[in-house]
Amino acid sequence: MSDHPQNRRIDRVLDPAYVDGLGSLSLDEVRARRDDCLAEREHLSLLRRLLQGRAEILKAEAERRAGGDQSPLVDRLSQILADDDHPVTSRGEAVRVALPEDEMLLARRRVERLASDATLSDPSSLDDDQLASTIDAMVEEEQHVSDARREVIVVLDALQDELKRRYKDDPTLSLR
């Protein structure tokens, strides 16, 4: 998958033309577009969780410096990365799309551009300003990813609605 804007799946999915004229598209094309949306949503979900995890690690270091838990970071990782602070935003759907290795690698690289692995493996090496700046960058990027994910879900809903309409009009379609 290329980073060139015209080739990125998210750009195709969020282009308003992607859902224009859904009624005139073949069933296979609507399904293919739905599957692209599902894949993009899962990619963004992974990216968002990676960003949240990295930010949580860095926030734990900031809290330690402010007098919080002084035990080694590695001893607290499972507690730090627990999902307690993040409300479940699932729509009650089963995850249907397994992300290919190359997409997982792209998500990790995007996160690592914000904070190097060295920073994450030893956040104590950052001064307070660098730590705060890196946390802010992670939180801001996570917000952008969450916003994009919400936009993809709007497109996904339009595609799902079209499929439901077709299946309701002709119940035999779902059997094909």
GROMACS .gro file of C-alpha atoms in nm:
model
  176
    1MET     CA    1   0.000   0.000   0.000
    2SER     CA    2   0.150   0.331  -0.106
    3ASP     CA    3   0.154   0.649   0.096
    4HIS     CA    4   0.075   0.847  -0.221
    5PRO     CA    5  -0.258   1.022  -0.152
    6GLN     CA    6  -0.440   0.898  -0.464
    7ASN     CA    7  -0.349   0.539  -0.377
    8ARG     CA    8  -0.437   0.538  -0.010
    9ARG     CA    9  -0.748   0.340   0.079
   10ILE     CA   10  -0.864   0.606   0.326
   11ASP     CA   11  -0.861   0.871   0.053
   12ARG     CA   12  -1.071   0.650  -0.174
   13VAL     CA   13  -1.314   0.561   0.104
   14LEU     CA   14  -1.360   0.920   0.221
   15ASP     CA   15  -1.397   1.064  -0.129
   16PRO     CA   16  -1.765   1.170  -0.154
   17ALA     CA   17  -1.786   0.995  -0.493
   18TYR     CA   18  -1.729   0.662  -0.316
   19VAL     CA   19  -2.093   0.648  -0.205
   20ASP     CA   20  -2.252   0.847  -0.489
   21GLY     CA   21  -2.489   0.643  -0.698
   22LEU     CA   22  -2.477   0.333  -0.482
   23GLY     CA   23  -2.808   0.217  -0.626
   24SER     CA   24  -2.656   0.188  -0.972
   25LEU     CA   25  -2.354  -0.017  -0.865
   26SER     CA   26  -2.343  -0.394  -0.889
   27LEU     CA   27  -2.393  -0.593  -0.572
   28ASP     CA   28  -2.034  -0.716  -0.596
   29GLU     CA   29  -1.906  -0.357  -0.619
   30VAL     CA   30  -2.107  -0.246  -0.314
   31ARG     CA   31  -1.977  -0.546  -0.120
   32ALA     CA   32  -1.619  -0.471  -0.230
   33ARG     CA   33  -1.652  -0.111  -0.114
   34ARG     CA   34  -1.800  -0.227   0.216
   35ASP     CA   35  -1.505  -0.463   0.261
   36ASP     CA   36  -1.261  -0.177   0.189
   37CYS     CA   37  -1.438   0.031   0.454
   38LEU     CA   38  -1.419  -0.255   0.703
   39ALA     CA   39  -1.048  -0.296   0.634
   40GLU     CA   40  -0.986   0.077   0.676
   41ARG     CA   41  -1.185   0.086   0.999
   42GLU     CA   42  -0.980  -0.203   1.139
   43HIS     CA   43  -0.654  -0.037   1.028
   44LEU     CA   44  -0.755   0.286   1.200
   45SER     CA   45  -0.863   0.095   1.511
   46LEU     CA   46  -0.521  -0.069   1.534
   47LEU     CA   47  -0.345   0.262   1.476
   48ARG     CA   48  -0.557   0.432   1.741
   49ARG     CA   49  -0.480   0.160   1.996
   50LEU     CA   50  -0.108   0.179   1.921
   51LEU     CA   51  -0.116   0.554   1.976
   52GLN     CA   52  -0.314   0.517   2.298
   53GLY     CA   53  -0.072   0.255   2.428
   54ARG     CA   54   0.234   0.465   2.353
   55ALA     CA   55   0.074   0.771   2.511
   56GLU     CA   56  -0.021   0.572   2.822
   57ILE     CA   57   0.338   0.455   2.867
   58LEU     CA   58   0.465   0.812   2.839
   59LYS     CA   59   0.194   0.943   3.073
   60ALA     CA   60   0.296   0.682   3.330
   61GLU     CA   61   0.648   0.822   3.317
   62ALA     CA   62   0.515   1.176   3.366
   63GLU     CA   63   0.308   1.057   3.664
   64ARG     CA   64   0.613   0.882   3.812
   65ARG     CA   65   0.808   1.208   3.789
   66ALA     CA   66   0.523   1.388   3.963
   67GLY     CA   67   0.554   1.154   4.260
   68GLY     CA   68   0.337   0.865   4.143
   69ASP     CA   69   0.423   0.495   4.143
   70GLN     CA   70   0.802   0.467   4.153
   71SER     CA   71   0.825   0.099   4.056
   72PRO     CA   72   1.004   0.022   3.729
   73LEU     CA   73   0.805   0.092   3.414
   74VAL     CA   74   0.843  -0.264   3.289
   75ASP     CA   75   0.680  -0.394   3.608
   76ARG     CA   76   0.377  -0.171   3.549
   77LEU     CA   77   0.322  -0.225   3.176
   78SER     CA   78   0.024  -0.458   3.204
   79GLN     CA   79  -0.146  -0.214   3.442
   80ILE     CA   80  -0.056   0.086   3.223
   81LEU     CA   81  -0.189  -0.074   2.907
   82ALA     CA   82  -0.514  -0.203   3.058
   83ASP     CA   83  -0.822  -0.072   2.878
   84ASP     CA   84  -0.983   0.074   3.191
   85ASP     CA   85  -0.935   0.434   3.077
   86HIS     CA   86  -1.078   0.379   2.729
   87PRO     CA   87  -1.451   0.335   2.688
   88VAL     CA   88  -1.552   0.059   2.452
   89THR     CA   89  -1.643   0.218   2.122
   90SER     CA   90  -1.740  -0.102   1.950
   91ARG     CA   91  -2.061  -0.103   1.753
   92GLY     CA   92  -2.134  -0.456   1.869
   93GLU     CA   93  -1.990  -0.604   1.552
   94ALA     CA   94  -1.748  -0.891   1.535
   95VAL     CA   95  -1.410  -0.798   1.391
   96ARG     CA   96  -1.424  -0.939   1.041
   97VAL     CA   97  -1.106  -0.819   0.880
   98ALA     CA   98  -0.762  -0.943   0.974
   99LEU     CA   99  -0.503  -0.682   0.893
  100PRO     CA  100  -0.229  -0.782   0.656
  101GLU     CA  101   0.126  -0.763   0.791
  102ASP     CA  102   0.213  -0.466   0.567
  103GLU     CA  103  -0.076  -0.261   0.709
  104MET     CA  104   0.028  -0.340   1.064
  105LEU     CA  105   0.381  -0.230   0.974
  106LEU     CA  106   0.249   0.098   0.827
  107ALA     CA  107   0.050   0.167   1.144
  108ARG     CA  108   0.355   0.103   1.363
  109ARG     CA  109   0.576   0.324   1.145
  110ARG     CA  110   0.325   0.609   1.165
  111VAL     CA  111   0.329   0.590   1.544
  112GLU     CA  112   0.708   0.560   1.557
  113ARG     CA  113   0.744   0.881   1.356
  114LEU     CA  114   0.592   1.061   1.654
  115ALA     CA  115   0.818   0.897   1.910
  116SER     CA  116   1.120   0.687   1.840
  117ASP     CA  117   1.142   0.335   1.980
  118ALA     CA  118   1.428   0.454   2.199
  119THR     CA  119   1.197   0.712   2.353
  120LEU     CA  120   0.937   0.446   2.422
  121SER     CA  121   1.183   0.190   2.555
  122ASP     CA  122   1.333   0.447   2.792
  123PRO     CA  123   1.104   0.747   2.838
  124SER     CA  124   1.315   0.850   3.137
  125SER     CA  125   1.574   0.969   2.884
  126LEU     CA  126   1.344   1.256   2.786
  127ASP     CA  127   1.346   1.582   2.971
  128ASP     CA  128   1.013   1.706   3.102
  129ASP     CA  129   0.943   1.931   2.802
  130GLN     CA  130   1.024   1.655   2.551
  131LEU     CA  131   0.806   1.411   2.742
  132ALA     CA  132   0.513   1.653   2.752
  133SER     CA  133   0.555   1.738   2.384
  134THR     CA  134   0.564   1.372   2.283
  135ILE     CA  135   0.254   1.295   2.491
  136ASP     CA  136   0.072   1.588   2.330
  137ALA     CA  137   0.172   1.468   1.981
  138MET     CA  138   0.044   1.116   2.056
  139VAL     CA  139  -0.286   1.242   2.196
  140GLU     CA  140  -0.337   1.481   1.904
  141GLU     CA  141  -0.262   1.210   1.649
  142GLU     CA  142  -0.496   0.969   1.826
  143GLN     CA  143  -0.771   1.231   1.798
  144HIS     CA  144  -0.708   1.270   1.424
  145VAL     CA  145  -0.721   0.892   1.379
  146SER     CA  146  -1.043   0.870   1.584
  147ASP     CA  147  -1.199   1.145   1.370
  148ALA     CA  148  -1.100   0.963   1.050
  149ARG     CA  149  -1.238   0.636   1.189
  150ARG     CA  150  -1.572   0.805   1.260
  151GLU     CA  151  -1.581   0.936   0.903
  152VAL     CA  152  -1.509   0.588   0.767
  153ILE     CA  153  -1.792   0.448   0.980
  154VAL     CA  154  -2.034   0.699   0.822
  155VAL     CA  155  -1.934   0.567   0.478
  156LEU     CA  156  -1.956   0.208   0.601
  157ASP     CA  157  -2.306   0.274   0.732
  158ALA     CA  158  -2.415   0.408   0.392
  159LEU     CA  159  -2.282   0.096   0.222
  160GLN     CA  160  -2.441  -0.133   0.479
  161ASP     CA  161  -2.773   0.049   0.439
  162GLU     CA  162  -2.758  -0.004   0.063
  163LEU     CA  163  -2.686  -0.374   0.110
  164LYS     CA  164  -2.971  -0.408   0.361
  165ARG     CA  165  -3.206  -0.233   0.119
  166ARG     CA  166  -3.111  -0.472  -0.159
  167TYR     CA  167  -3.142  -0.779   0.062
  168LYS     CA  168  -3.482  -0.663   0.181
  169ASP     CA  169  -3.596  -0.606  -0.179
  170ASP     CA  170  -3.458  -0.946  -0.288
  171PRO     CA  171  -3.385  -1.187   0.001
  172THR     CA  172  -3.229  -1.438  -0.239
  173LEU     CA  173  -2.931  -1.201  -0.290
  174SER     CA  174  -2.781  -1.290   0.047
  175LEU     CA  175  -2.775  -1.656  -0.056
  176ARG     CA  176  -2.565  -1.593  -0.365
   0.00000   0.00000   0.00000
